[in-house]
mmCIF file of C-alpha atoms and ligand atoms in Angstrom:
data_model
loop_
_atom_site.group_PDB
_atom_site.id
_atom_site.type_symbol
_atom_site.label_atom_id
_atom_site.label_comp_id
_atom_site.label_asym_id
_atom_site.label_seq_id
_atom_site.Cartn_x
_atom_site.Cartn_y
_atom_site.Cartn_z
ATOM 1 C CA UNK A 21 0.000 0.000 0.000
ATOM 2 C CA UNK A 22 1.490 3.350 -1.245
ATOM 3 C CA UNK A 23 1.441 5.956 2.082
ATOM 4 C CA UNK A 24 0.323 9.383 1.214
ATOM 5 C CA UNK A 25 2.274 12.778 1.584
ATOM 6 C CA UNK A 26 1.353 14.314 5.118
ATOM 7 C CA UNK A 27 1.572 18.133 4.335
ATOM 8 C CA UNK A 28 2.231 18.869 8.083
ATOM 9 C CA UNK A 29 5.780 16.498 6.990
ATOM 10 C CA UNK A 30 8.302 19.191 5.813
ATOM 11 C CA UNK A 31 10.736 16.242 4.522
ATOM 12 C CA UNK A 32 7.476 14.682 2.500
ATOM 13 C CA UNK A 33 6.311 18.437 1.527
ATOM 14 C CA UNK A 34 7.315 19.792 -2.190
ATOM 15 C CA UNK A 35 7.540 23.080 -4.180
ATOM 16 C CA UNK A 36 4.285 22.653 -5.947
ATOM 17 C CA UNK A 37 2.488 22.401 -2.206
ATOM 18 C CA UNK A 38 4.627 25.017 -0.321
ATOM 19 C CA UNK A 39 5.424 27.574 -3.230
ATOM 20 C CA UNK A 40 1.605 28.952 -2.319
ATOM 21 C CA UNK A 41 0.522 27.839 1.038
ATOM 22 C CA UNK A 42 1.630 29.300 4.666
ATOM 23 C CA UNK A 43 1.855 27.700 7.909
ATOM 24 C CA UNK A 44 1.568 29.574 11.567
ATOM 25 C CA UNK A 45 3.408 27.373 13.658
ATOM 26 C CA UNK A 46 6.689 25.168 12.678
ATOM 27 C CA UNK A 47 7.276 22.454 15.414
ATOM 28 C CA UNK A 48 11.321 21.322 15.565
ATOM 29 C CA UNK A 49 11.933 17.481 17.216
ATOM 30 C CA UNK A 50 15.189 17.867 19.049
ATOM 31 C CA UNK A 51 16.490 14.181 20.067
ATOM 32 C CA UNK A 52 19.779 12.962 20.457
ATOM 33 C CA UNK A 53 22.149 9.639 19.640
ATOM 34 C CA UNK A 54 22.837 8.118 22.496
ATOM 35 C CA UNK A 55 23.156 4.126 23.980
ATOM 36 C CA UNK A 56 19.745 3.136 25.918
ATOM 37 C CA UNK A 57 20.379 0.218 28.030
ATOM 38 C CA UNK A 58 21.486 -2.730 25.763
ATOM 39 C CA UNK A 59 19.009 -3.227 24.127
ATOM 40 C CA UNK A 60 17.091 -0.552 22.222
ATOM 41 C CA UNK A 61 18.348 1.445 19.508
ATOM 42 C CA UNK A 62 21.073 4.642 19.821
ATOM 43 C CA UNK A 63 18.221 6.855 17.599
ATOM 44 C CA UNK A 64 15.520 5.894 20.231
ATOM 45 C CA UNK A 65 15.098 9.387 21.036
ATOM 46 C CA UNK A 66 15.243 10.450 17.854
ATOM 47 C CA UNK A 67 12.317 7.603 16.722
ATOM 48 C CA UNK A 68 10.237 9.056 19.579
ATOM 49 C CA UNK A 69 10.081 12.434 19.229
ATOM 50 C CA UNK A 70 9.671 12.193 15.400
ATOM 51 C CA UNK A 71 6.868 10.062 15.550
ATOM 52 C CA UNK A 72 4.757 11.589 18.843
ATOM 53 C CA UNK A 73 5.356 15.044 16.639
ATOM 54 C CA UNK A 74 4.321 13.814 13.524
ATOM 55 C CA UNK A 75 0.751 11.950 15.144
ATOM 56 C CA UNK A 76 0.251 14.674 17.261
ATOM 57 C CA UNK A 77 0.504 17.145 14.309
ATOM 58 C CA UNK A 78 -1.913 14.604 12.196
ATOM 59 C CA UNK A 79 -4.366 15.469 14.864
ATOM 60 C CA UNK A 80 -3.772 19.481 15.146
ATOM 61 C CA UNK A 81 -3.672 19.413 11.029
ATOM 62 C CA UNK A 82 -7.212 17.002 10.814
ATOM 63 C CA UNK A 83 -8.585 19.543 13.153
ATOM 64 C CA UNK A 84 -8.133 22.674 11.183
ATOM 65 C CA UNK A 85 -3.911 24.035 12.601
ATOM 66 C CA UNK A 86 -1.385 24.820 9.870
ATOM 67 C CA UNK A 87 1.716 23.501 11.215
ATOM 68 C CA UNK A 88 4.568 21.900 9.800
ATOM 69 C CA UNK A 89 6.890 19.365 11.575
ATOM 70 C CA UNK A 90 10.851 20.186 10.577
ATOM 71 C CA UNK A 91 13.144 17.358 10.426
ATOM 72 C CA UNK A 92 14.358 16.236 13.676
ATOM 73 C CA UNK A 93 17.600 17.335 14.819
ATOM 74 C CA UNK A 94 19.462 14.444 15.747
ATOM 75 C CA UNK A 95 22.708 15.359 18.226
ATOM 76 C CA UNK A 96 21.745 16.547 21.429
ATOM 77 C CA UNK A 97 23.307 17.424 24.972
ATOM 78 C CA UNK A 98 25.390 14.521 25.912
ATOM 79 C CA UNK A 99 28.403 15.823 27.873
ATOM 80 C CA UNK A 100 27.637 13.324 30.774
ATOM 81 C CA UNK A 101 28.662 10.614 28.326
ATOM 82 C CA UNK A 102 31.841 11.703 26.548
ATOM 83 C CA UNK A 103 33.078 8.082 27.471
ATOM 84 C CA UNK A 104 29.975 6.015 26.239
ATOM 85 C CA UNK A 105 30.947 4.986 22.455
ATOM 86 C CA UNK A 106 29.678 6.864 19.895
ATOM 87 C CA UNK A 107 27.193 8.620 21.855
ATOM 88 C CA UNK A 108 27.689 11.997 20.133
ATOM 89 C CA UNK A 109 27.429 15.470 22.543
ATOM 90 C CA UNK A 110 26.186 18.621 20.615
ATOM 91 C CA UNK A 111 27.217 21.464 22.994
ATOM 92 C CA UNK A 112 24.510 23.961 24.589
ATOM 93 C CA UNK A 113 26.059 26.878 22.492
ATOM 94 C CA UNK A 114 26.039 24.255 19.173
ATOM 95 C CA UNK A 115 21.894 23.961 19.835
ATOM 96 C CA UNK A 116 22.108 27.951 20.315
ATOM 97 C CA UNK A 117 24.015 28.872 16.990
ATOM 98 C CA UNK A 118 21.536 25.829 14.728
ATOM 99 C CA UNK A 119 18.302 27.246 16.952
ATOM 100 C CA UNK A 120 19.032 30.793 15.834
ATOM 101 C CA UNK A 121 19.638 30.059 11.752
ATOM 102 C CA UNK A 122 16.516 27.908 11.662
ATOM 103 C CA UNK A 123 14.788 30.805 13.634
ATOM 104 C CA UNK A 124 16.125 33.457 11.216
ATOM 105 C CA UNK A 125 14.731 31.661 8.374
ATOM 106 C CA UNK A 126 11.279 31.478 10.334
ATOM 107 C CA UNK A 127 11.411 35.115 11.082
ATOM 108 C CA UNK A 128 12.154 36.602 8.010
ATOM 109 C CA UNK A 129 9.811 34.141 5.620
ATOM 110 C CA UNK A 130 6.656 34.245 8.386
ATOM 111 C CA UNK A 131 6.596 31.746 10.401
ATOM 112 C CA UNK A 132 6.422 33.317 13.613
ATOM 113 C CA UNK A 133 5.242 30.184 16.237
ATOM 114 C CA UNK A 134 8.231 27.571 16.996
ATOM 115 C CA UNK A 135 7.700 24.944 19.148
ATOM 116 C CA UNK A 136 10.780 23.108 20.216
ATOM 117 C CA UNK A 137 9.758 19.627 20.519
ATOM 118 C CA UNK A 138 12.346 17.971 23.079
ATOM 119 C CA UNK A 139 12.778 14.237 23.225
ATOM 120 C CA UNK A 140 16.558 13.888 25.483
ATOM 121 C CA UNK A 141 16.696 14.439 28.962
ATOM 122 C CA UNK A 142 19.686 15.998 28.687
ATOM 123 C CA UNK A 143 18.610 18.822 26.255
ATOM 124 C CA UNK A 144 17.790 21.808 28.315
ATOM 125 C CA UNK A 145 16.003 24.593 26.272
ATOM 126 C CA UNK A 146 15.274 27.436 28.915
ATOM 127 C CA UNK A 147 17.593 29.721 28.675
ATOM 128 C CA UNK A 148 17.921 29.236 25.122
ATOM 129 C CA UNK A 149 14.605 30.139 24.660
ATOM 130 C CA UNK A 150 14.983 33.608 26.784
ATOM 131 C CA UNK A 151 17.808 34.550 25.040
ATOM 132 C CA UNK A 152 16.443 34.081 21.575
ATOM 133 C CA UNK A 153 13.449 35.391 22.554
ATOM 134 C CA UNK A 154 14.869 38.741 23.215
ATOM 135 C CA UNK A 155 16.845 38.741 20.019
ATOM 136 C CA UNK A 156 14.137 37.483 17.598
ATOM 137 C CA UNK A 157 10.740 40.166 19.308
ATOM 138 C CA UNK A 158 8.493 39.084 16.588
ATOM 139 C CA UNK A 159 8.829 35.543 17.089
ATOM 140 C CA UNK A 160 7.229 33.319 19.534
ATOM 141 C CA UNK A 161 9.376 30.224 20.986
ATOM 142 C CA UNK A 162 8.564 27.981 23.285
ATOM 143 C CA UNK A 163 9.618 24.017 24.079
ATOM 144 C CA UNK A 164 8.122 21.172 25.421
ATOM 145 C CA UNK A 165 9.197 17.570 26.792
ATOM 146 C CA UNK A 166 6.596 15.113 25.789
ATOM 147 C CA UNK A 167 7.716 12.695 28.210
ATOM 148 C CA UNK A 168 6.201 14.919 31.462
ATOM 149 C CA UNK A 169 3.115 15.387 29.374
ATOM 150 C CA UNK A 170 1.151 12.718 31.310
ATOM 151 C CA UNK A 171 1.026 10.866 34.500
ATOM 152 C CA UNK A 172 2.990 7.916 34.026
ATOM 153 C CA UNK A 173 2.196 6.022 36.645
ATOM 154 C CA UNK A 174 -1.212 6.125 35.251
ATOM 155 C CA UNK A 175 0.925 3.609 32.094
ATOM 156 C CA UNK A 176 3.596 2.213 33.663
ATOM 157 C CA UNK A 177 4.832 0.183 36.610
ATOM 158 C CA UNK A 178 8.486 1.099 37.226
ATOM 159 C CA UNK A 179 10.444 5.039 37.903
ATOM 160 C CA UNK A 180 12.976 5.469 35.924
ATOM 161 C CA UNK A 181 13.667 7.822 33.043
ATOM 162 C CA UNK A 182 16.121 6.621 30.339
ATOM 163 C CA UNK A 183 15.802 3.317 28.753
ATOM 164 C CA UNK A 184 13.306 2.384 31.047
ATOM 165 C CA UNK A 185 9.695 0.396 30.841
ATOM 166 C CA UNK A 186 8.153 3.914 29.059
ATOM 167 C CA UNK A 187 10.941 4.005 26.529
ATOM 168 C CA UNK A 188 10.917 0.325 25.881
ATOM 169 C CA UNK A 189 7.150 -0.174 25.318
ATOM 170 C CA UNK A 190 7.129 2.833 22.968
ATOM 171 C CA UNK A 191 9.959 1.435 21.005
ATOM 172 C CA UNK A 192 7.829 -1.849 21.153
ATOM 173 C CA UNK A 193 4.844 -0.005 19.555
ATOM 174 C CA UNK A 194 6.582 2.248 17.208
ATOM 175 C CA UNK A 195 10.024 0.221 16.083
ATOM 176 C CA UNK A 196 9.383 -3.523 17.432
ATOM 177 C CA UNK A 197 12.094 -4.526 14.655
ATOM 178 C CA UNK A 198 14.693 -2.116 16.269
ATOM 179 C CA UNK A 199 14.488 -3.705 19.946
ATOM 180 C CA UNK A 200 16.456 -6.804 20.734
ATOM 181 C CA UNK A 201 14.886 -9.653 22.610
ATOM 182 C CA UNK A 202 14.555 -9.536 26.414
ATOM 183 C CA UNK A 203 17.563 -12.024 27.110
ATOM 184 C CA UNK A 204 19.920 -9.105 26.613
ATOM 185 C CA UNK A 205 17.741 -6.269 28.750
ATOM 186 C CA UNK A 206 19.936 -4.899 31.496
ATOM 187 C CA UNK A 207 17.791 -4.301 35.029
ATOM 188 C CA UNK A 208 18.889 -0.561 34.481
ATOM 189 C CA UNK A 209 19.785 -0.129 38.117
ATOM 190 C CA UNK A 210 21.144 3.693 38.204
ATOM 191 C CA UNK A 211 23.237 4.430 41.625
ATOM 192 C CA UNK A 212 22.173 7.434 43.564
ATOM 193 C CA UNK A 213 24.212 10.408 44.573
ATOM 194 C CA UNK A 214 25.740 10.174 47.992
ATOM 195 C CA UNK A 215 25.103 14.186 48.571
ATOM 196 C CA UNK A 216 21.682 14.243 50.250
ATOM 197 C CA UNK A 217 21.119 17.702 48.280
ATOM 198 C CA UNK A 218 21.485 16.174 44.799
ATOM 199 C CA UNK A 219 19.181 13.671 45.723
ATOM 200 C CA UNK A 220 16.476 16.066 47.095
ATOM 201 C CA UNK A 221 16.961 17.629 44.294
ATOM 202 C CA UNK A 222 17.456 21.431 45.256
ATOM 203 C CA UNK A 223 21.310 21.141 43.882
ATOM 204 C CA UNK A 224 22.491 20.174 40.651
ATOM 205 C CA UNK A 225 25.580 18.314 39.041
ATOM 206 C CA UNK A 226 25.965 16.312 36.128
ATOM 207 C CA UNK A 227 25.599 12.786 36.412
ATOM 208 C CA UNK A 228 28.643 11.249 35.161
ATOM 209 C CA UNK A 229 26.547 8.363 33.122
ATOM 210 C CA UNK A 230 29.127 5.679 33.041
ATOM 211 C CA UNK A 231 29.456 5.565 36.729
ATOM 212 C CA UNK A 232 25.694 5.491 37.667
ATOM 213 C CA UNK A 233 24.602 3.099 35.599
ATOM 214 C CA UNK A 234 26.427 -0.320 34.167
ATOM 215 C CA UNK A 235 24.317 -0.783 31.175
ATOM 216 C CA UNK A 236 23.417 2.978 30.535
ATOM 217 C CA UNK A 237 19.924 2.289 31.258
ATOM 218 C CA UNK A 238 18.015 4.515 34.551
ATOM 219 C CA UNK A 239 14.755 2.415 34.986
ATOM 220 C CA UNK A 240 14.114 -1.120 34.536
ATOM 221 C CA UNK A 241 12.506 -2.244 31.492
ATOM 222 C CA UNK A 242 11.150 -5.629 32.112
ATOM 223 C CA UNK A 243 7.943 -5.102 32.226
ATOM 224 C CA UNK A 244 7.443 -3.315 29.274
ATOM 225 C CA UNK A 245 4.908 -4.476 26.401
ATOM 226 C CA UNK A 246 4.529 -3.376 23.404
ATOM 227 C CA UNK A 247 0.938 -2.522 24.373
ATOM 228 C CA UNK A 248 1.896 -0.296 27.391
ATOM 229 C CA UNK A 249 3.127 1.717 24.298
ATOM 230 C CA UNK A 250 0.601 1.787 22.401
ATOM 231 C CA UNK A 251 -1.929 3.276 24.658
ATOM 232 C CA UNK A 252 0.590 5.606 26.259
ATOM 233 C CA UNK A 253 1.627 6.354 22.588
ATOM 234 C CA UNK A 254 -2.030 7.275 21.509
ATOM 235 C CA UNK A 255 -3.041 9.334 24.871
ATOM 236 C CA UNK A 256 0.244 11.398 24.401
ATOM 237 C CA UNK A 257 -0.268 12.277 21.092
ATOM 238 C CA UNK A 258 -4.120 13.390 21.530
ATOM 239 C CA UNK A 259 -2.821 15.685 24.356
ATOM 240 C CA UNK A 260 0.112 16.991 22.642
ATOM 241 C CA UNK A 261 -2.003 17.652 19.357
ATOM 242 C CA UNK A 262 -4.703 19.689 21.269
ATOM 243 C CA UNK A 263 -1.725 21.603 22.485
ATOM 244 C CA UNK A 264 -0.601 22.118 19.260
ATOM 245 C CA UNK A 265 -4.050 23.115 17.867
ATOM 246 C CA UNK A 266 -4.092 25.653 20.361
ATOM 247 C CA UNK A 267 -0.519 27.145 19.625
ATOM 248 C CA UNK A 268 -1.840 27.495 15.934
ATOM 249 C CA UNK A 269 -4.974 29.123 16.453
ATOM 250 C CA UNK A 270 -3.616 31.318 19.566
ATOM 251 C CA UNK A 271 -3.331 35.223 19.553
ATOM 252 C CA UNK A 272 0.341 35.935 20.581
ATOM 253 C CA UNK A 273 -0.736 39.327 21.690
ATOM 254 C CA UNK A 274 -3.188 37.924 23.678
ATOM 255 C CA UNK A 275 -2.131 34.826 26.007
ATOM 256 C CA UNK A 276 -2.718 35.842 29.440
ATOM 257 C CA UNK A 277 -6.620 36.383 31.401
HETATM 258 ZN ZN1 LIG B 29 15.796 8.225 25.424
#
């Protein structure tokens, strides 16, 4: 069965659609290429984030939102891992300087909604966001992390947040090929810092990755199904593409009541 252009898919889009037609909001998936445990895929992130955009724009387009989903960057923040093979670190200032040429091209051709659409822990948009912000007045930027968009222990079993029973039941829904069999799962057992403060939370260090966790995973996977991911996958993307509906149709000048 042939699959049919999605005109919210910049990458599937073409000259004879876009030389005419406008969008209000472009929505950037921001990942990252990185080991998760042993046994799913170093694009995982990348997977994710693509495909919760893309459904979640399906939804926001079906329901009347011009968006367009840009191709997903795929390097992000990994300088907790500089000794995990090939996972490949894009420096904060890196994501600054390729945020503020694909906002210049926004600014000056229209497009003047940007949602970053995060998918890596690790990638921390904030002050990113206020600093471009200032420079670009016309535009409006924000980010969000899908993976705090719901409750998860309304999905899932186990904590954990990187390789863990979410991850590996979404990877089971959206890439089953791309996971390897459960014999080679690692329990994704992540140490915790000795400093109470760091564990409460109120201070902040980077976690050196290789000495937390032995098989790169934080969370166990085990119970994961490729079900669990499914229904988390479809309750995700509904939320995130009534989100997106509303960035579309909302009045910049007027957000606040
Ligand atoms: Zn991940």
């Amino acid at each position: 069965m042939e699959q049919e252009i999605r005109p919210f898919i910049l990458s599937e889009n073409n000259w004879h659609h876009l030389k005419d037609f406008r969008y209000d909001l472009a929505v950037l998936p921001w990942g990252a290429t990185e080991a998760h445990n042993y046994h799913l895929p170093y694009g995982t992130d990348n997977y994710e984030g693509e495909s919760l955009a893309a459904e979640a724009a399906r939804y926001a387009w079906e329901a009347g939102g011009k968006l367009v989903v840009l191709p997903v960057i795929p390097f992000g923040v990994n300088t907790g891992q500089s000794d995990i093979y090939l996972d490949i670190n894009l420096n904060p200032s890196t994501q600054m300087a390729i945020l503020e040429d694909i906002i210049s091209t926004l600014n000056r051709q229209g497009i003047k909604k940007l949602l970053i659409f995060n998918s890596h822990g690790g990638n921390d948009f904030k002050p990113l966001v206020r600093e471009l912000g200032l420079k670009f007045p016309e535009m409006w930027i924000c980010f969000s992390n899908w993976f705090q968009a719901m409750d998860r222990s309304e999905y899932f079993e186990e904590a954990g947040d990187h390789a863990d029973e979410l991850e590996t039941s979404l990877m089971l829904h959206l890439k089953p090929e791309l996971v390897l069999p459960r014999s080679t799962w690692g329990e994704g057992i992540a140490k915790e810092h000795r400093i109470g403060a760091f564990k409460e939370g109120w201070a902040w260090a980077e976690r050196k990755w290789s000495e937390i966790s032995a098989d790169t995973g934080v969370g166990d996977p085990h119970a994961a199904t490729a079900e669990k991911g499914e229904r988390y996958f479809k309750a995700t993307t509904k939320k995130i593409g009534q989100f997106m509906l509303e960035l579309c149709k909302a009045d910049t000048t007027r957000l606040y009541q």
